[in-house]
Coordinates of C-alpha atoms and ligand atoms in Angstrom, one line a residue:
X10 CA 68.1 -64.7 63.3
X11 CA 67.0 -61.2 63.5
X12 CA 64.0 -59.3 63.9
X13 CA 64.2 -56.8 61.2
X14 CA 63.2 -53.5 61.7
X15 CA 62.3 -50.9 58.7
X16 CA 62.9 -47.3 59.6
X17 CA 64.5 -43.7 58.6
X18 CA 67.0 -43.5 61.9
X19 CA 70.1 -42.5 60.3
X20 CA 71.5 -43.2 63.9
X21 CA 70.6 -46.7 64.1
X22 CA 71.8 -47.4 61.0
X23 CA 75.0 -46.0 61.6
X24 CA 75.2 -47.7 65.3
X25 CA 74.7 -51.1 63.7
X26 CA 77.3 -50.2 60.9
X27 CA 80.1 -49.6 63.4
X28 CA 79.3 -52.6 65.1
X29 CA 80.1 -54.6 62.0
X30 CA 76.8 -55.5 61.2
X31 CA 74.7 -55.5 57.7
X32 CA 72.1 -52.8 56.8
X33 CA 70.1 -52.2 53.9
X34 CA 70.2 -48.9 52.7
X35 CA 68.7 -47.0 49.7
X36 CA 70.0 -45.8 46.4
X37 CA 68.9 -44.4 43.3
X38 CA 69.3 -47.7 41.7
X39 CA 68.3 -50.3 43.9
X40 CA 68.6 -50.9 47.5
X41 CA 71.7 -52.3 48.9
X42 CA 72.8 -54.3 51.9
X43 CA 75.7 -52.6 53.2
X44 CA 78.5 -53.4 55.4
X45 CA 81.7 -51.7 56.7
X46 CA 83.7 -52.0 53.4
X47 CA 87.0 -51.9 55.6
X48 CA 85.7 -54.8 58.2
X49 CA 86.2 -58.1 56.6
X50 CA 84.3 -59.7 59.3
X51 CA 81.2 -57.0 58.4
X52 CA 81.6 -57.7 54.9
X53 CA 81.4 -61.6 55.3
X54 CA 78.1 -61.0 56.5
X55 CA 76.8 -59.2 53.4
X56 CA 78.0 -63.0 51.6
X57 CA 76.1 -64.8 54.0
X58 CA 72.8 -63.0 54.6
X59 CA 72.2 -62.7 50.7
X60 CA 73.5 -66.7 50.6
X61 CA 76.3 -65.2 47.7
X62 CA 79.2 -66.9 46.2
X63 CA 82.5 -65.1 47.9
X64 CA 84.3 -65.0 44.0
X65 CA 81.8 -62.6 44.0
X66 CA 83.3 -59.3 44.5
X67 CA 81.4 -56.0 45.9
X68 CA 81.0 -52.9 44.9
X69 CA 81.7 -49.9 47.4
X70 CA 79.8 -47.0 48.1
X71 CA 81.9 -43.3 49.0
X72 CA 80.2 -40.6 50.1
X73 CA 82.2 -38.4 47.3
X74 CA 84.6 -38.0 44.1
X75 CA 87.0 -36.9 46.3
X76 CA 87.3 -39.8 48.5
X77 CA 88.2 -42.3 45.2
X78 CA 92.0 -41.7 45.4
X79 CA 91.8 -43.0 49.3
X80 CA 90.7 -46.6 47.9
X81 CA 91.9 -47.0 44.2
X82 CA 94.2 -45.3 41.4
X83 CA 92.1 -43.4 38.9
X84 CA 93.5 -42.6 35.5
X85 CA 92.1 -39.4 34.2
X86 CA 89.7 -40.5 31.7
X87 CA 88.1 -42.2 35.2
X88 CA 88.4 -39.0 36.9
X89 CA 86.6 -37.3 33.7
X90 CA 84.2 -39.8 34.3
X91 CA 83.9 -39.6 37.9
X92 CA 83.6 -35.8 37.5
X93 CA 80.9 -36.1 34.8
X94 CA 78.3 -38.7 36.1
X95 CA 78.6 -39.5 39.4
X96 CA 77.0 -39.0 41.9
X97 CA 74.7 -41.4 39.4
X98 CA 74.3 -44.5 38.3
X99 CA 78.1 -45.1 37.2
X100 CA 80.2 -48.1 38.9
X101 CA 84.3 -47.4 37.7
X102 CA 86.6 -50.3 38.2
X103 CA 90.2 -49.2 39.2
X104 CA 93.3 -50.4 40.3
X105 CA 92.5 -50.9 44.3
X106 CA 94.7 -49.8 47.1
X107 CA 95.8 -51.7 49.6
X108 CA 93.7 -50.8 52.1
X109 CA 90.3 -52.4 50.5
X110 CA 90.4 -56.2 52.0
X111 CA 90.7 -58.9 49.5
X112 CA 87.3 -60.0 51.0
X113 CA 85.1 -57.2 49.1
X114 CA 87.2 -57.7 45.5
X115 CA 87.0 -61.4 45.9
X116 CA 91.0 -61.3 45.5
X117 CA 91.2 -59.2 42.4
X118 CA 93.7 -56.1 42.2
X119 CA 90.2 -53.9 41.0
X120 CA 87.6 -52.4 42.8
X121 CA 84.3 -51.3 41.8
X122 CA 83.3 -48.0 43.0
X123 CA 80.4 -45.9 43.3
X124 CA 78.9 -42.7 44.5
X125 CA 75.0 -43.2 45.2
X126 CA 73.1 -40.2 44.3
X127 CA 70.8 -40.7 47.8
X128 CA 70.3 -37.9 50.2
X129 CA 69.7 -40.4 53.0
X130 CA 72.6 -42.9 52.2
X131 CA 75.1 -39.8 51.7
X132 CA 74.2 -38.6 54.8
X133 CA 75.1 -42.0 56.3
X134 CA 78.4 -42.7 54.5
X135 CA 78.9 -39.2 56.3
X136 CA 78.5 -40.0 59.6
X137 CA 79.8 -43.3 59.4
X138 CA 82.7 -42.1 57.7
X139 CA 83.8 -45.5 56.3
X140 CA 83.2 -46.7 52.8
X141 CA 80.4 -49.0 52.4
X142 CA 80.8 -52.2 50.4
X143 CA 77.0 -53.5 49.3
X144 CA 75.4 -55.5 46.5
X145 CA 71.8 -55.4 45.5
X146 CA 69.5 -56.2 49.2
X147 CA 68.3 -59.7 47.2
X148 CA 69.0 -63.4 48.0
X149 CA 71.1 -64.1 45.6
X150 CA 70.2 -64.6 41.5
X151 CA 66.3 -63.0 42.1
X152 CA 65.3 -60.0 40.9
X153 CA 66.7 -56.7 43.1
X154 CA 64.9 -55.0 45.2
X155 CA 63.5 -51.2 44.5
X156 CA 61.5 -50.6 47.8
X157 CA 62.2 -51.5 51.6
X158 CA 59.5 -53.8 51.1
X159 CA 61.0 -56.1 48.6
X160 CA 64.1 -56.3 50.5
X161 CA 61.9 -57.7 53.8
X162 CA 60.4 -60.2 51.3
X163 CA 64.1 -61.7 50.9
X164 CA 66.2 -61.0 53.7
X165 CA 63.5 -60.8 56.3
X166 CA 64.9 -62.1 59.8
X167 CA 68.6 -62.2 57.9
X168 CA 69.4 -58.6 58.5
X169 CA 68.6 -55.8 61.7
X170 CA 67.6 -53.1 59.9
X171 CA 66.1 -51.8 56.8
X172 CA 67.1 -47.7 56.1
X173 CA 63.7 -46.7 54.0
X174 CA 64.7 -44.2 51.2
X175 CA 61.3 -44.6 49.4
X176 CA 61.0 -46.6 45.8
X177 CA 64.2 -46.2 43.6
X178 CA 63.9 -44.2 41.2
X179 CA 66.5 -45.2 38.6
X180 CA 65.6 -48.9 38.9
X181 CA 68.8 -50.5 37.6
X182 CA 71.7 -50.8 38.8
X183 CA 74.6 -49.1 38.2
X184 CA 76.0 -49.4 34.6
X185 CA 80.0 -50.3 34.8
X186 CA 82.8 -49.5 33.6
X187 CA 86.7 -49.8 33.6
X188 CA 89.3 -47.9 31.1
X189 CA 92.1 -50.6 30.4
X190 CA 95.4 -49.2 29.8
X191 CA 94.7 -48.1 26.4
X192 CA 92.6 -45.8 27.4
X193 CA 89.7 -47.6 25.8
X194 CA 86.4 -48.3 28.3
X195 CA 85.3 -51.3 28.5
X196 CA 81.5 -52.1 29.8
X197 CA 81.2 -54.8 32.3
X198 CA 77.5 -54.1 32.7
X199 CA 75.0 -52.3 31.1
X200 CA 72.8 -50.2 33.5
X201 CA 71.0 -46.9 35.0
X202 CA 73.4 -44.9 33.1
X203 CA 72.7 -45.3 29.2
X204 CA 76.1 -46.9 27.1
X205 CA 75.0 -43.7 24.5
X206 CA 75.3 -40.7 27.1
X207 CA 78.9 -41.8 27.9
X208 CA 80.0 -42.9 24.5
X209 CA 78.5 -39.1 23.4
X210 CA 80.4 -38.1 26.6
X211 CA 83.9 -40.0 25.5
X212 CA 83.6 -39.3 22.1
X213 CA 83.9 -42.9 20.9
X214 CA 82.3 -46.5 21.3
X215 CA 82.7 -48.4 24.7
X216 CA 83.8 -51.9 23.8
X217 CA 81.4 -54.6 24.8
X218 CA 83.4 -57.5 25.8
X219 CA 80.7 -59.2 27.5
X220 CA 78.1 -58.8 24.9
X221 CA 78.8 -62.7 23.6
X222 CA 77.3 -65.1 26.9
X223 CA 80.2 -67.5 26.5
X224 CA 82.8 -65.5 28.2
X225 CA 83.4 -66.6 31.6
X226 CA 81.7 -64.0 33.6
X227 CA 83.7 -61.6 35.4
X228 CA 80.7 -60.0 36.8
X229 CA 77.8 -61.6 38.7
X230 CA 75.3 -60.0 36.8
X231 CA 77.0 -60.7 33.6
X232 CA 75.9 -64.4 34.8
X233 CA 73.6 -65.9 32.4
X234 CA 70.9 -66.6 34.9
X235 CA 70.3 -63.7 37.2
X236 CA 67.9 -61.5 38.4
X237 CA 65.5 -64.2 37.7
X238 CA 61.7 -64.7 38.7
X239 CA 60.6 -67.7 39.9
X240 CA 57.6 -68.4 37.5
X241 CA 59.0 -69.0 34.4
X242 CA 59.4 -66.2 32.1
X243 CA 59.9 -65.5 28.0
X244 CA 61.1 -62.7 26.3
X245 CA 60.3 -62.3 22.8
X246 CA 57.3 -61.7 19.7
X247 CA 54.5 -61.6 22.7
X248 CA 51.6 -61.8 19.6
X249 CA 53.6 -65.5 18.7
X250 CA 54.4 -66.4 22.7
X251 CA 50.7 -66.0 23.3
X252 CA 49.7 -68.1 21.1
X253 CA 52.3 -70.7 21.9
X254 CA 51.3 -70.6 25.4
X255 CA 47.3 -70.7 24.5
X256 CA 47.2 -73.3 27.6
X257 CA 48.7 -71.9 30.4
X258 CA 47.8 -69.2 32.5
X259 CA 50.1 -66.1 30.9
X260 CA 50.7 -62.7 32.7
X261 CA 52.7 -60.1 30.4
X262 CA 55.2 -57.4 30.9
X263 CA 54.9 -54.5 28.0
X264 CA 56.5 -51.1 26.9
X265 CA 53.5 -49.2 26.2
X266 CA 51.0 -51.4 24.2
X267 CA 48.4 -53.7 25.3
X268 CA 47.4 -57.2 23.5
X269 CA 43.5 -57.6 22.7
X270 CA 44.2 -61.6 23.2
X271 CA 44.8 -61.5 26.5
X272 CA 42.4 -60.0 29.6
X273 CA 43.9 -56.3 30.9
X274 CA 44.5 -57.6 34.4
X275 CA 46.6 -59.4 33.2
X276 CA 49.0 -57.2 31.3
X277 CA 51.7 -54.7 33.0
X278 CA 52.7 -52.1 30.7
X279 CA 55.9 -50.1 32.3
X280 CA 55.3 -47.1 30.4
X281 CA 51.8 -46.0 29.2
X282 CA 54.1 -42.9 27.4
X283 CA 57.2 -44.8 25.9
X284 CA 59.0 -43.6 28.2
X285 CA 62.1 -46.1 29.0
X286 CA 63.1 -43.9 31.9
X287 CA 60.0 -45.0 33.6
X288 CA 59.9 -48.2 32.3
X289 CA 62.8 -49.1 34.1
X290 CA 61.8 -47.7 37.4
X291 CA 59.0 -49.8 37.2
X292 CA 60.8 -53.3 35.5
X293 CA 61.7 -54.8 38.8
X294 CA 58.6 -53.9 40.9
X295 CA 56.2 -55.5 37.9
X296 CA 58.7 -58.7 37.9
X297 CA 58.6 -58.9 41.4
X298 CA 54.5 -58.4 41.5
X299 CA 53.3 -60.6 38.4
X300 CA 56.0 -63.2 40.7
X301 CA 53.4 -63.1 43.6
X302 CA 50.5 -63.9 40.9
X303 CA 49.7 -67.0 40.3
X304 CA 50.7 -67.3 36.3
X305 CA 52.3 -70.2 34.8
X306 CA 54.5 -68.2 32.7
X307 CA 55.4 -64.4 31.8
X308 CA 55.6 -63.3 28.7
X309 CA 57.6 -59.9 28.1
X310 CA 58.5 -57.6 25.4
X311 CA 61.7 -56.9 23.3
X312 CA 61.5 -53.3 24.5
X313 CA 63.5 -50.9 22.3
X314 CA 67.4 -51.5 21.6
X315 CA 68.5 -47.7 22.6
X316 CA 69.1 -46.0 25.8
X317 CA 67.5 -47.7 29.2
X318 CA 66.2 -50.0 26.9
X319 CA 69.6 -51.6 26.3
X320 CA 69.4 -52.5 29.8
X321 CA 65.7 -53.2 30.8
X322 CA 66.7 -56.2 27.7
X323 CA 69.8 -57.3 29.2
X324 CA 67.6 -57.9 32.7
X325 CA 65.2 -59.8 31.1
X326 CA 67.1 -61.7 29.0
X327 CA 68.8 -63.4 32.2
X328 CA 65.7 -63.8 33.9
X329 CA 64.4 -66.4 31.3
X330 CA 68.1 -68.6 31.5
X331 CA 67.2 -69.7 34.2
X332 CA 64.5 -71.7 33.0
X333 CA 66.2 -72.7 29.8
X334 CA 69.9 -73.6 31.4
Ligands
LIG21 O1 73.5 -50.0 41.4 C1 74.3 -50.9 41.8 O2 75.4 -51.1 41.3 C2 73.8 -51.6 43.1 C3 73.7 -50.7 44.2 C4 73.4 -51.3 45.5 O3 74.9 -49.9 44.3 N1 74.7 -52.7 43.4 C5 74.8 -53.8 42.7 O4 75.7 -54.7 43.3 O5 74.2 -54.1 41.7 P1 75.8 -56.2 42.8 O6 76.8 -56.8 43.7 O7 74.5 -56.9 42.8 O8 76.5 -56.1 41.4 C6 77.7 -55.6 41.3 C7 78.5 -56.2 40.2 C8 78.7 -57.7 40.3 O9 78.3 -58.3 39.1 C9 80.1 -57.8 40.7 O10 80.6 -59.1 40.2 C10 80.7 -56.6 40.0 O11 79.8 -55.6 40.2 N2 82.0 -56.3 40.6 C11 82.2 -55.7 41.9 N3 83.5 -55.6 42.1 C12 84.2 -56.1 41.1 C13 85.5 -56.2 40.8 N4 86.5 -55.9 41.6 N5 85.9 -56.7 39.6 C14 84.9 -57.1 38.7 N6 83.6 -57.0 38.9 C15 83.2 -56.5 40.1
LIG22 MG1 72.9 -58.0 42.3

């Protein structure tokens, strides 16, 4: 057990690091908990504080493009990529080196890598001067975590230290993708980055393997059940689910609109303007709130098949397995 501390000391956070110890750090997506990618002993401290399945391989965090070709092979339409979007809400799988442990790729020859577009977790991969391996700061399967506050909720007395970079403000996390040998990309998971900004980037389509939830998932949060709430929750026609659920105690998750059959305290809408940008910084924070409430089920919206909205629907959609598996 730990007492865990939230803070901005770059030092700290760095001292623990080197001494092989987890840390939750920010990103533009959501907050991670971190550990010396190259330490196997760090990283299977990650596994246990977040109580995660080791076949679950991690993504890790480089402080720049540049450093990519220390840990993987990168064909160019990566590097294009890589040049393009990141730092940013991009995760590339590529053919790892040998000097990423088997313990962060759960045994596979790919690693996922990143480059977080945080001033404060730059500056650490900086000083540390180690690539960090981190998933989402959550216990595993519950909704991840967009402020230092959310990750105390779950890992409190699990982890030392907390590194506060304020409230995310992508939201989601990282959208991936890995070029197969045909040159083709293939999306593992749909994310921050919108599948139409790099298909308008690449020219073409990505191909969606995982779009069909009976292929065996490759990628934890291609699980059906993930990033689930505790109460019960129900995506679909909220006018119908309302009236379905005329017995029970309903709390609602909205793009922009508000329903007249239901009381406004009751009703989070994530974007007052349509915007999906913001409804996405806002997605998990409402899911984690209206999970504190005392509702018997949340109802939420089929937001808008384009951009952000792709994703925000993928989220939600495995929030409600868990309840139906
Ligand atoms: O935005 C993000 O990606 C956040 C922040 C913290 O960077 N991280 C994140 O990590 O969402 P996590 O572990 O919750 O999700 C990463 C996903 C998992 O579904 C994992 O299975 C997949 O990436 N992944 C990681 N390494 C992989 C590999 N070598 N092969 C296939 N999938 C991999
Ligand atoms: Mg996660």
């Amino acid at each position: 057990m730990f007492t865990t501390e939230i803070g901005t000391n770059i030092e700290k956070a760095s001292n623990l690091l080197q001494e092989g110890n987890v840390v939750a750090v920010p990103t533009e997506t959501v907050y991670g908990l971190a550990a010396n990618a190259l330490n196997p002993a760090a990283v299977a401290k990650i596994f246990e504080a977040k109580n995660r399945p080791y076949f679950n391989p991690l993504i890790i965090h480089l402080a720049s493009v540049n450093e990519i070709e220390k840990y993987a092979y990168i064909d160019e339409i990566s590097m294009q990529l890589a040049n393009e979007f990141m730092p940013g809400p991009l995760t590339l799988l590529l053919n790892k080196k040998n000097i990423v442990p088997d313990m962060v790729t759960a045994g596979s020859n790919k690693v996922a890598i990143r480059i977080p577009d945080h001033p404060l977790l730059i500056e650490l991969l900086h000083k540390v001067n180690f690539p960090l391996a981190a998933p989402s700061a959550n216990a595993f399967g519950y909704v991840s975590p967009v402020t230092s506050q959310h990750v105390l909720q779950g890992l409190q007395g699990k982890i030392p230290y907390i590194l506060d970079g304020g409230k995310c403000n992508v939201g989601l996390e990282s959208t991936i993708v890995e070029v197969n040998e045909n040159g083709e990309t293939i999306l593992h998971r749909t994310g921050g980055l919108a599948i139409e900004t790099i298909e308008i980037f690449l020219g073409k389509p990505l191909i969606r393997p995982l779009q069909q939830h009976n292929l065996s998932p490759q990628t934890s949060g291609q699980l059906k059940s993930h990033y689930a709430t505790t109460t019960p929750l129900i995506q679909g026609n909220v006018t119908e689910l309302i009236q379905q659920n005329s017995d029970k105690k309903v709390g609602i998750i909205s793009f922009k609109n508000q329903y007249q059959q239901v009381a406004k305290q009751h009703q989070f809408v994530l974007s007052k303007n349509g915007s999906l940008t913001e409804a996405a910084q806002n997605l998990f924070d409402v899911m984690r709130h209206l999970d504190t409430l005392d509702y018997d089920i949340i109802l939420a919206e089929n937001f808008p098949d384009e951009g952000l909205g792709k994703a925000i629907n993928d989220r939600l959609k495995r929030a409600q397995y868990t309840q139906k598996d």
